[in-house]
Amino acid sequence: MKSFTRFFVAGVHPHGMKSLSAETPIERCPAPKRVYIALSQGVGKPSHPVVEVGDTVKMGRLIAKADGPVSANLFASVSGKVAEIAPYTDTAGNQSRHIVIDNDGLDTAEKPFTPLLNPQPEEIVKRVSDAGIVGMGGAGFPTHVKLTPKKRIDVYIVNAAECEPYITCDYRLLTEYAEQVVEGAFLLAAAVGVTKVCFGIEADKLRAIEALKRYKAEKNLHNLTVVPLKTRYPQGAEKQLIYAVTRRRVPSGGLPMDCGAIVGNTHTALSAYYAVREGKPLYERVMTVSGKGIRKPSNLWVRNGTRYGDIAEACGGELNNTAKILNGGPMMGASQISRDIAVTKTTGSLLFLTKDEFVVATSSPCINCGKCGRACPMRLMPMYIDSFALAGDYSGSKKYGALECIECGCCSYICPANRYLVQSVKLAKKKIKELGL
Ligand code: SF4
Ligand code: SF4
């Protein structure tokens, strides 16, 4: 039978650069002497500390409680003493409060939850909420909120596309922890009354696909589908992924549940497995450390609150020519201003890039080539949104669909005039909201 891969329309095909770390098995990053756990680690309100300076904590202890529904619990990632609750620079470059713990080096652990062997859907939702599980692909949206949809869901999709260049942590997780990721995905699906799980994964991630298919065959999982997707950026964007996997379209301004789907990240499924089956809260994660500026590109288990400098040291140190540090991938990641910033639950990669790995170019006037429109996966006209935004006419930007933008950066990547298109669209979105247009 002829095999084929599914795809979405438009997008770009940047250099993958994944070979730097793709075949490097996951190792453990040594726990640092101090961890700096940010109270704000996602889209919602910062968590509220429930420990005080001087308290002794075990690894896995609740140290900050969710403040409202779109916030998440935080847990100690080492055992030791709370040294400070004070402002430090966070991944967004802002000063925000962190809980600082001096590591006693003993890793004395506590498991705040009992393992659940045959949980009911509401028990899974509660456990996911209690254990501080969030979407670990970027935004950090609390997973339990997604698990209480107001509409009927019939498919749970695991986002295993990992389409950003350099990043290989999901690929390694699927290759090495396929059983736990699949079981975690079925638990999350069961929480919303769904029995069908689909993994959307780029077709060139052969070992991960093999591992998933092997586990499916071993356990005779008829309700598990592995869907190979074309290797193209942004294949892992929610709307593009749903379309590629199910051929359903999320309506404009709508959510995945509007077409009967929920999408969850690969690592989120693994964390849900540990929380439900082993009673382990989310205080560490696997991330990729890569780029030509790091001596030993790696995939590592890293404790929440570990500073970039400590991570670089665990990877053999930096080479002398690092010109930029990115939290996230080169398409959507954010430049970092210091090595003293600490990773959070959503840090999937840390890139140490040299000058030849990114472009610093002067922007010139638009030449009306139309490439940005052809590359835009949301079928927008970024050049028009940009020109209205530059003229301060944000209603014009809105008319051309600025609010539909998923901030993937394809337009900026493809533009021969090096225009700052995604930055301009982001500004327009912010202004449209601020001005209530
Ligand atoms: S306009 Fe937005 S969605 Fe379209 S390519 Fe640019 S960043 Fe991506
Ligand atoms: S890609 Fe750049 S130069 Fe071409 S139309 Fe878009 S903004 Fe203009």
Short mmCIF file of C-alpha atoms and ligand atoms in Angstrom, two decimals:
data_model
loop_
_atom_site.label_atom_id
_atom_site.label_comp_id
_atom_site.label_asym_id
_atom_site.label_seq_id
_atom_site.Cartn_x
_atom_site.Cartn_y
_atom_site.Cartn_z
CA MET A 1 0.00 0.00 0.00
CA LYS A 2 1.30 3.46 -0.83
CA SER A 3 2.17 5.37 2.33
CA PHE A 4 1.59 9.11 2.61
CA THR A 5 2.06 11.85 5.11
CA ARG A 6 -0.48 14.47 6.02
CA PHE A 7 0.15 18.17 6.03
CA PHE A 8 -1.33 21.63 6.40
CA VAL A 9 -1.20 24.43 3.84
CA ALA A 10 1.71 26.95 3.70
CA GLY A 11 4.46 27.20 6.35
CA VAL A 12 8.22 27.07 5.82
CA HIS A 13 11.01 24.53 5.96
CA PRO A 14 13.89 25.93 8.07
CA HIS A 15 17.12 23.96 8.61
CA GLY A 16 16.30 21.35 11.25
CA MET A 17 19.65 21.35 13.09
CA LYS A 18 18.27 18.45 15.11
CA SER A 19 21.21 16.18 14.37
CA LEU A 20 23.19 18.09 17.02
CA SER A 21 21.22 16.36 19.80
CA ALA A 22 18.69 13.93 18.29
CA GLU A 23 20.67 10.76 18.93
CA THR A 24 21.89 11.78 22.37
CA PRO A 25 20.06 9.74 25.00
CA ILE A 26 18.44 11.58 27.90
CA GLU A 27 20.75 12.09 30.89
CA ARG A 28 20.34 13.79 34.25
CA CYS A 29 21.53 17.33 34.81
CA PRO A 30 23.14 17.42 38.28
CA ALA A 31 20.95 19.31 40.76
CA PRO A 32 22.40 22.79 41.38
CA LYS A 33 23.41 24.15 44.80
CA ARG A 34 20.46 26.56 44.66
CA VAL A 35 17.23 26.53 42.66
CA TYR A 36 15.26 29.67 41.76
CA ILE A 37 11.64 28.66 41.23
CA ALA A 38 9.62 31.41 39.54
CA LEU A 39 6.15 31.97 40.98
CA SER A 40 4.94 32.93 37.52
CA GLN A 41 5.44 30.02 35.11
CA GLY A 42 2.56 30.31 32.67
CA VAL A 43 -0.24 32.40 31.27
CA GLY A 44 -2.22 32.74 34.51
CA LYS A 45 -1.67 34.53 37.80
CA PRO A 46 1.57 33.85 39.74
CA SER A 47 1.26 31.08 42.33
CA HIS A 48 0.98 31.99 45.99
CA PRO A 49 3.86 30.84 48.29
CA VAL A 50 2.93 28.46 51.13
CA VAL A 51 6.44 28.26 52.59
CA GLU A 52 8.47 30.86 54.45
CA VAL A 53 12.14 31.78 54.47
CA GLY A 54 13.95 29.31 56.77
CA ASP A 55 11.51 26.42 56.18
CA THR A 56 13.02 23.01 55.52
CA VAL A 57 11.46 21.33 52.49
CA LYS A 58 11.64 17.90 50.95
CA MET A 59 11.79 17.37 47.18
CA GLY A 60 8.20 17.16 45.92
CA ARG A 61 6.71 19.34 48.68
CA LEU A 62 4.09 21.92 47.69
CA ILE A 63 5.78 25.34 47.95
CA ALA A 64 3.28 27.59 46.13
CA LYS A 65 -0.44 27.19 45.49
CA ALA A 66 -2.35 28.04 42.34
CA ASP A 67 -3.99 31.45 42.59
CA GLY A 68 -7.24 31.02 40.69
CA PRO A 69 -8.22 28.54 37.98
CA VAL A 70 -5.61 29.59 35.38
CA SER A 71 -2.64 29.14 37.69
CA ALA A 72 -0.78 26.05 38.86
CA ASN A 73 0.75 24.54 42.00
CA LEU A 74 4.55 24.54 42.35
CA PHE A 75 6.71 21.95 44.11
CA ALA A 76 10.23 21.91 45.53
CA SER A 77 12.65 20.43 43.01
CA VAL A 78 15.36 19.73 45.61
CA SER A 79 15.40 19.10 49.35
CA GLY A 80 16.86 21.81 51.56
CA LYS A 81 16.07 25.17 53.11
CA VAL A 82 14.09 28.10 51.71
CA ALA A 83 16.71 30.85 51.51
CA GLU A 84 14.70 33.68 49.96
CA ILE A 85 11.42 34.68 48.36
CA ALA A 86 12.56 37.61 46.26
CA PRO A 87 12.48 39.16 42.78
CA TYR A 88 14.88 37.80 40.18
CA THR A 89 14.96 38.15 36.39
CA ASP A 90 12.59 35.65 34.77
CA THR A 91 12.51 34.11 31.29
CA ALA A 92 10.51 37.09 29.96
CA GLY A 93 13.22 39.49 31.21
CA ASN A 94 10.98 40.86 33.97
CA GLN A 95 11.72 41.03 37.66
CA SER A 96 9.33 38.61 39.34
CA ARG A 97 9.22 36.73 42.61
CA HIS A 98 11.08 33.42 42.93
CA ILE A 99 11.32 30.92 45.77
CA VAL A 100 15.02 30.22 46.28
CA ILE A 101 15.94 26.89 47.90
CA ASP A 102 19.42 25.96 49.13
CA ASN A 103 19.94 22.36 48.09
CA ASP A 104 21.13 20.09 50.93
CA GLY A 105 22.27 17.58 48.31
CA LEU A 106 20.30 14.73 49.90
CA ASP A 107 17.28 14.61 47.55
CA THR A 108 15.06 13.63 50.48
CA ALA A 109 11.79 13.10 48.68
CA GLU A 110 8.15 13.19 49.61
CA LYS A 111 5.34 11.98 47.42
CA PRO A 112 2.38 14.15 48.26
CA PHE A 113 -0.05 11.91 46.37
CA THR A 114 -0.91 8.22 46.38
CA PRO A 115 -0.72 6.39 43.05
CA LEU A 116 -4.10 5.85 41.36
CA LEU A 117 -4.42 2.52 39.59
CA ASN A 118 -7.97 2.70 38.21
CA PRO A 119 -8.92 6.34 38.49
CA GLN A 120 -12.30 7.81 37.58
CA PRO A 121 -12.26 10.77 35.12
CA GLU A 122 -12.81 13.33 37.88
CA GLU A 123 -9.94 11.83 39.91
CA ILE A 124 -7.59 12.25 36.92
CA VAL A 125 -8.62 15.90 36.48
CA LYS A 126 -8.10 16.58 40.19
CA ARG A 127 -4.71 14.83 40.24
CA VAL A 128 -3.53 16.73 37.15
CA SER A 129 -4.57 19.97 38.83
CA ASP A 130 -3.07 19.07 42.25
CA ALA A 131 0.24 17.98 40.68
CA GLY A 132 0.67 21.32 38.88
CA ILE A 133 0.56 19.87 35.37
CA VAL A 134 0.58 22.48 32.60
CA GLY A 135 0.97 22.46 28.83
CA MET A 136 4.72 21.94 28.57
CA GLY A 137 5.05 23.01 24.95
CA GLY A 138 5.25 26.74 25.67
CA ALA A 139 2.32 28.70 27.10
CA GLY A 140 2.03 26.77 30.35
CA PHE A 141 -1.78 26.73 30.31
CA PRO A 142 -2.99 24.54 33.21
CA THR A 143 -3.96 21.13 31.81
CA HIS A 144 -6.92 20.55 34.15
CA VAL A 145 -8.73 23.51 32.54
CA LYS A 146 -8.44 21.82 29.13
CA LEU A 147 -9.84 18.64 30.68
CA THR A 148 -13.15 20.28 31.55
CA PRO A 149 -14.40 21.24 28.06
CA LYS A 150 -17.88 22.60 27.55
CA LYS A 151 -18.35 20.61 24.35
CA ARG A 152 -18.32 16.95 23.40
CA ILE A 153 -14.83 15.65 22.59
CA ASP A 154 -14.19 12.54 20.51
CA VAL A 155 -10.44 12.62 19.90
CA TYR A 156 -7.40 13.35 22.04
CA ILE A 157 -4.41 14.42 19.94
CA VAL A 158 -0.86 14.27 21.24
CA ASN A 159 1.28 16.96 19.69
CA ALA A 160 4.46 15.04 18.90
CA ALA A 161 5.32 17.11 15.82
CA GLU A 162 8.19 19.03 17.48
CA CYS A 163 8.57 21.17 14.37
CA GLU A 164 10.87 23.90 15.77
CA PRO A 165 14.50 23.51 14.67
CA TYR A 166 17.07 22.18 17.19
CA ILE A 167 14.52 20.81 19.71
CA THR A 168 14.67 17.04 20.24
CA CYS A 169 13.36 16.42 23.76
CA ASP A 170 9.95 15.09 22.67
CA TYR A 171 11.64 12.88 20.10
CA ARG A 172 13.87 11.42 22.82
CA LEU A 173 10.93 11.03 25.21
CA LEU A 174 8.95 9.10 22.61
CA THR A 175 11.97 6.96 21.76
CA GLU A 176 12.86 6.19 25.38
CA TYR A 177 9.56 6.57 27.30
CA ALA A 178 6.94 5.57 24.71
CA GLU A 179 5.03 3.38 27.19
CA GLN A 180 4.67 6.11 29.82
CA VAL A 181 3.79 8.82 27.27
CA VAL A 182 1.11 6.64 25.64
CA GLU A 183 -0.34 5.59 29.01
CA GLY A 184 -0.36 9.24 30.12
CA ALA A 185 -2.16 10.26 26.92
CA PHE A 186 -4.83 7.59 27.48
CA LEU A 187 -5.31 8.84 31.06
CA LEU A 188 -5.81 12.40 29.81
CA ALA A 189 -8.18 11.16 27.12
CA ALA A 190 -10.14 9.13 29.72
CA ALA A 191 -10.51 12.30 31.80
CA VAL A 192 -12.67 13.78 29.02
CA GLY A 193 -14.48 10.50 28.27
CA VAL A 194 -12.54 9.77 25.09
CA THR A 195 -11.06 6.39 24.16
CA LYS A 196 -9.33 7.41 20.93
CA VAL A 197 -5.80 8.84 21.00
CA CYS A 198 -3.90 10.09 17.93
CA PHE A 199 -0.21 10.97 17.89
CA GLY A 200 0.60 13.58 15.22
CA ILE A 201 4.32 13.24 14.52
CA GLU A 202 6.61 14.44 11.72
CA ALA A 203 7.42 11.56 9.39
CA ASP A 204 11.18 11.91 9.71
CA LYS A 205 11.13 11.00 13.43
CA LEU A 206 11.52 7.36 12.56
CA ARG A 207 12.75 5.91 15.86
CA ALA A 208 9.96 7.63 17.79
CA ILE A 209 7.36 6.37 15.32
CA GLU A 210 8.80 2.86 15.61
CA ALA A 211 8.69 3.02 19.42
CA LEU A 212 5.04 4.12 19.38
CA LYS A 213 4.07 1.44 16.87
CA ARG A 214 5.96 -1.23 18.81
CA TYR A 215 4.11 -0.36 22.01
CA LYS A 216 0.79 -0.24 20.16
CA ALA A 217 1.39 -3.75 18.75
CA GLU A 218 2.63 -5.13 22.09
CA LYS A 219 -0.48 -3.95 23.95
CA ASN A 220 -2.87 -4.38 21.04
CA LEU A 221 -4.01 -0.77 21.33
CA HIS A 222 -6.65 -0.46 18.59
CA ASN A 223 -7.60 3.02 19.77
CA LEU A 224 -4.12 4.42 19.27
CA THR A 225 -3.32 5.97 15.88
CA VAL A 226 0.10 7.22 14.89
CA VAL A 227 -0.26 9.81 12.13
CA PRO A 228 2.96 10.68 10.25
CA LEU A 229 2.98 14.31 9.17
CA LYS A 230 4.99 16.19 6.62
CA THR A 231 8.12 17.79 8.09
CA ARG A 232 7.21 21.42 7.85
CA TYR A 233 7.05 24.35 10.27
CA PRO A 234 4.65 25.07 12.12
CA GLN A 235 3.28 21.54 11.93
CA GLY A 236 2.90 21.53 15.72
CA ALA A 237 0.69 24.64 15.87
CA GLU A 238 -2.63 23.56 17.34
CA LYS A 239 -4.94 24.44 14.46
CA GLN A 240 -2.52 23.14 11.82
CA LEU A 241 -2.02 19.91 13.74
CA ILE A 242 -5.75 19.28 14.16
CA TYR A 243 -6.30 19.86 10.46
CA ALA A 244 -3.42 17.61 9.42
CA VAL A 245 -4.52 14.77 11.74
CA THR A 246 -8.33 14.91 11.46
CA ARG A 247 -9.08 17.20 8.50
CA ARG A 248 -11.25 19.25 10.86
CA ARG A 249 -10.96 23.02 10.96
CA VAL A 250 -11.10 25.00 14.18
CA PRO A 251 -13.46 27.90 13.44
CA SER A 252 -12.09 31.44 13.42
CA GLY A 253 -11.79 32.66 17.01
CA GLY A 254 -12.67 29.16 18.24
CA LEU A 255 -10.94 26.48 20.29
CA PRO A 256 -10.02 22.86 19.47
CA MET A 257 -13.07 21.69 21.44
CA ASP A 258 -15.26 23.47 18.85
CA CYS A 259 -14.33 20.66 16.46
CA GLY A 260 -14.41 17.87 19.05
CA ALA A 261 -10.66 17.72 19.72
CA ILE A 262 -8.22 18.32 22.56
CA VAL A 263 -4.51 18.71 21.85
CA GLY A 264 -1.88 17.99 24.50
CA ASN A 265 1.91 18.14 24.47
CA THR A 266 4.04 14.96 24.57
CA HIS A 267 5.77 15.87 27.84
CA THR A 268 2.44 16.83 29.41
CA ALA A 269 1.27 13.25 28.80
CA LEU A 270 4.40 11.90 30.50
CA SER A 271 3.96 14.24 33.48
CA ALA A 272 0.31 13.18 33.79
CA TYR A 273 1.42 9.54 33.84
CA TYR A 274 3.85 10.19 36.70
CA ALA A 275 1.29 12.26 38.63
CA VAL A 276 -1.51 9.71 38.35
CA ARG A 277 0.34 6.38 38.38
CA GLU A 278 3.25 7.28 40.69
CA GLY A 279 1.94 10.25 42.67
CA LYS A 280 4.84 12.44 41.51
CA PRO A 281 4.16 16.17 41.06
CA LEU A 282 5.74 18.20 38.27
CA TYR A 283 9.08 19.57 39.47
CA GLU A 284 11.48 18.45 36.73
CA ARG A 285 11.37 18.00 33.00
CA VAL A 286 13.37 16.88 29.99
CA MET A 287 14.75 19.67 27.84
CA THR A 288 17.14 20.03 24.90
CA VAL A 289 20.34 22.06 25.27
CA SER A 290 21.78 22.74 21.85
CA GLY A 291 23.40 25.16 19.43
CA LYS A 292 26.98 25.43 18.18
CA GLY A 293 27.88 27.50 21.25
CA ILE A 294 27.58 24.59 23.69
CA ARG A 295 30.29 21.96 23.98
CA LYS A 296 28.02 18.93 24.34
CA PRO A 297 24.47 19.32 22.96
CA SER A 298 22.23 17.20 25.19
CA ASN A 299 18.76 16.12 26.23
CA LEU A 300 18.55 16.39 29.99
CA TRP A 301 16.24 15.89 32.97
CA VAL A 302 16.47 19.31 34.61
CA ARG A 303 15.02 20.42 37.97
CA ASN A 304 12.62 23.35 37.90
CA GLY A 305 14.54 26.49 38.91
CA THR A 306 17.98 25.46 37.57
CA ARG A 307 19.86 28.45 36.16
CA TYR A 308 21.12 28.48 32.57
CA GLY A 309 24.73 28.74 33.72
CA ASP A 310 24.42 25.50 35.72
CA ILE A 311 22.84 23.76 32.73
CA ALA A 312 25.63 24.92 30.40
CA GLU A 313 28.18 23.54 32.86
CA ALA A 314 26.42 20.15 32.82
CA CYS A 315 26.85 20.18 29.03
CA GLY A 316 30.62 20.66 29.16
CA GLY A 317 30.42 24.45 29.22
CA GLU A 318 30.01 27.04 26.52
CA LEU A 319 32.41 27.53 23.66
CA ASN A 320 33.77 31.05 23.46
CA ASN A 321 31.60 32.19 20.61
CA THR A 322 28.04 32.14 21.98
CA ALA A 323 26.35 35.21 20.56
CA LYS A 324 22.76 34.59 21.68
CA ILE A 325 20.92 32.45 24.23
CA LEU A 326 17.36 31.46 23.37
CA ASN A 327 14.70 30.01 25.64
CA GLY A 328 12.68 27.94 23.13
CA GLY A 329 13.33 27.37 19.45
CA PRO A 330 14.71 29.85 16.90
CA MET A 331 11.27 30.51 15.37
CA MET A 332 9.26 31.31 18.50
CA GLY A 333 11.78 31.37 21.32
CA ALA A 334 12.84 34.43 23.30
CA SER A 335 16.34 35.90 23.59
CA GLN A 336 17.67 35.79 27.13
CA ILE A 337 19.60 38.56 28.81
CA SER A 338 21.48 36.59 31.45
CA ARG A 339 22.83 33.15 32.34
CA ASP A 340 21.38 33.66 35.83
CA ILE A 341 17.81 33.09 34.64
CA ALA A 342 16.24 29.81 35.73
CA VAL A 343 14.23 27.31 33.69
CA THR A 344 10.53 26.78 34.34
CA LYS A 345 8.07 23.96 33.61
CA THR A 346 7.69 25.23 30.05
CA THR A 347 11.37 25.46 29.08
CA GLY A 348 11.66 22.76 26.44
CA SER A 349 14.97 23.99 25.08
CA LEU A 350 17.85 26.28 25.72
CA LEU A 351 19.94 27.24 22.70
CA PHE A 352 23.45 28.66 22.76
CA LEU A 353 23.78 30.10 19.27
CA THR A 354 26.84 31.39 17.47
CA LYS A 355 26.82 34.29 15.00
CA ASP A 356 26.49 32.02 11.98
CA GLU A 357 23.30 30.45 13.37
CA PHE A 358 21.06 33.50 13.11
CA VAL A 359 20.66 36.52 10.89
CA VAL A 360 20.98 40.11 12.02
CA ALA A 361 19.88 42.05 8.96
CA THR A 362 18.72 45.57 8.27
CA SER A 363 15.11 45.83 7.31
CA SER A 364 14.30 47.44 3.96
CA PRO A 365 11.00 48.51 2.31
CA CYS A 366 8.52 45.84 1.23
CA ILE A 367 8.98 44.78 -2.40
CA ASN A 368 5.45 43.33 -2.65
CA CYS A 369 6.69 39.85 -3.47
CA GLY A 370 3.80 38.21 -1.57
CA LYS A 371 6.04 35.54 0.00
CA CYS A 372 4.87 36.30 3.55
CA GLY A 373 1.22 35.77 2.54
CA ARG A 374 2.04 32.48 0.83
CA ALA A 375 3.98 31.23 3.89
CA CYS A 376 1.38 32.26 6.47
CA PRO A 377 -0.33 29.09 7.80
CA MET A 378 -3.32 31.22 8.90
CA ARG A 379 -3.75 32.56 5.35
CA LEU A 380 -3.22 36.17 6.46
CA MET A 381 -1.55 39.04 4.61
CA PRO A 382 1.21 39.99 7.06
CA MET A 383 2.50 42.80 4.78
CA TYR A 384 -0.82 44.66 5.12
CA ILE A 385 -1.11 44.05 8.87
CA ASP A 386 2.44 45.41 9.15
CA SER A 387 1.84 48.54 7.09
CA PHE A 388 -1.36 49.42 8.97
CA ALA A 389 0.39 48.83 12.30
CA LEU A 390 3.31 51.05 11.29
CA ALA A 391 0.84 53.80 10.39
CA GLY A 392 -0.83 53.42 13.80
CA ASP A 393 -4.08 52.25 12.17
CA TYR A 394 -4.72 49.19 14.30
CA SER A 395 -8.31 48.77 13.08
CA GLY A 396 -6.80 48.28 9.64
CA SER A 397 -4.50 45.58 11.08
CA LYS A 398 -7.54 43.98 12.70
CA LYS A 399 -9.43 44.02 9.42
CA TYR A 400 -6.61 41.99 7.89
CA GLY A 401 -6.89 39.36 10.62
CA ALA A 402 -4.13 40.35 13.08
CA LEU A 403 -5.98 38.60 15.92
CA GLU A 404 -5.87 35.29 14.02
CA CYS A 405 -2.05 35.34 13.98
CA ILE A 406 -0.46 32.43 15.86
CA GLU A 407 2.91 34.24 16.06
CA CYS A 408 4.73 31.41 14.27
CA GLY A 409 7.25 33.75 12.62
CA CYS A 410 7.02 32.19 9.12
CA CYS A 411 6.44 35.62 7.57
CA SER A 412 9.57 37.15 9.11
CA TYR A 413 11.60 34.05 8.23
CA ILE A 414 10.66 34.16 4.55
CA CYS A 415 10.71 37.93 3.93
CA PRO A 416 13.54 38.91 1.53
CA ALA A 417 13.35 42.50 2.83
CA ASN A 418 13.96 41.27 6.41
CA ARG A 419 10.91 43.09 7.67
CA TYR A 420 10.03 42.62 11.34
CA LEU A 421 6.62 41.23 10.45
CA VAL A 422 5.84 39.00 13.41
CA GLN A 423 6.91 41.74 15.84
CA SER A 424 4.65 44.18 14.02
CA VAL A 425 1.68 41.79 14.12
CA LYS A 426 2.28 41.12 17.83
CA LEU A 427 2.26 44.87 18.47
CA ALA A 428 -0.97 45.25 16.48
CA LYS A 429 -2.61 42.44 18.52
CA LYS A 430 -1.58 44.11 21.77
CA LYS A 431 -2.87 47.52 20.67
CA ILE A 432 -6.17 46.11 19.35
CA LYS A 433 -6.79 44.54 22.78
CA GLU A 434 -5.62 47.59 24.74
CA LEU A 435 -7.77 49.97 22.68
CA GLY A 436 -10.76 47.60 22.67
CA LEU A 437 -11.04 47.76 18.85
S1 SF4 B 1 1.13 36.62 10.28
FE1 SF4 B 1 1.26 35.43 12.15
S2 SF4 B 1 0.45 33.42 11.60
FE2 SF4 B 1 0.95 34.48 9.68
S3 SF4 B 1 3.05 33.84 9.24
FE3 SF4 B 1 3.20 35.76 10.37
S4 SF4 B 1 3.46 35.11 12.49
FE4 SF4 B 1 2.68 33.32 11.39
S1 SF4 B 2 7.64 38.93 2.15
FE1 SF4 B 2 8.43 40.94 2.80
S2 SF4 B 2 8.87 41.98 0.91
FE2 SF4 B 2 7.56 40.25 0.38
S3 SF4 B 2 5.46 41.08 0.45
FE3 SF4 B 2 5.89 40.27 2.45
S4 SF4 B 2 6.65 42.04 3.60
FE4 SF4 B 2 6.81 42.56 1.46
#
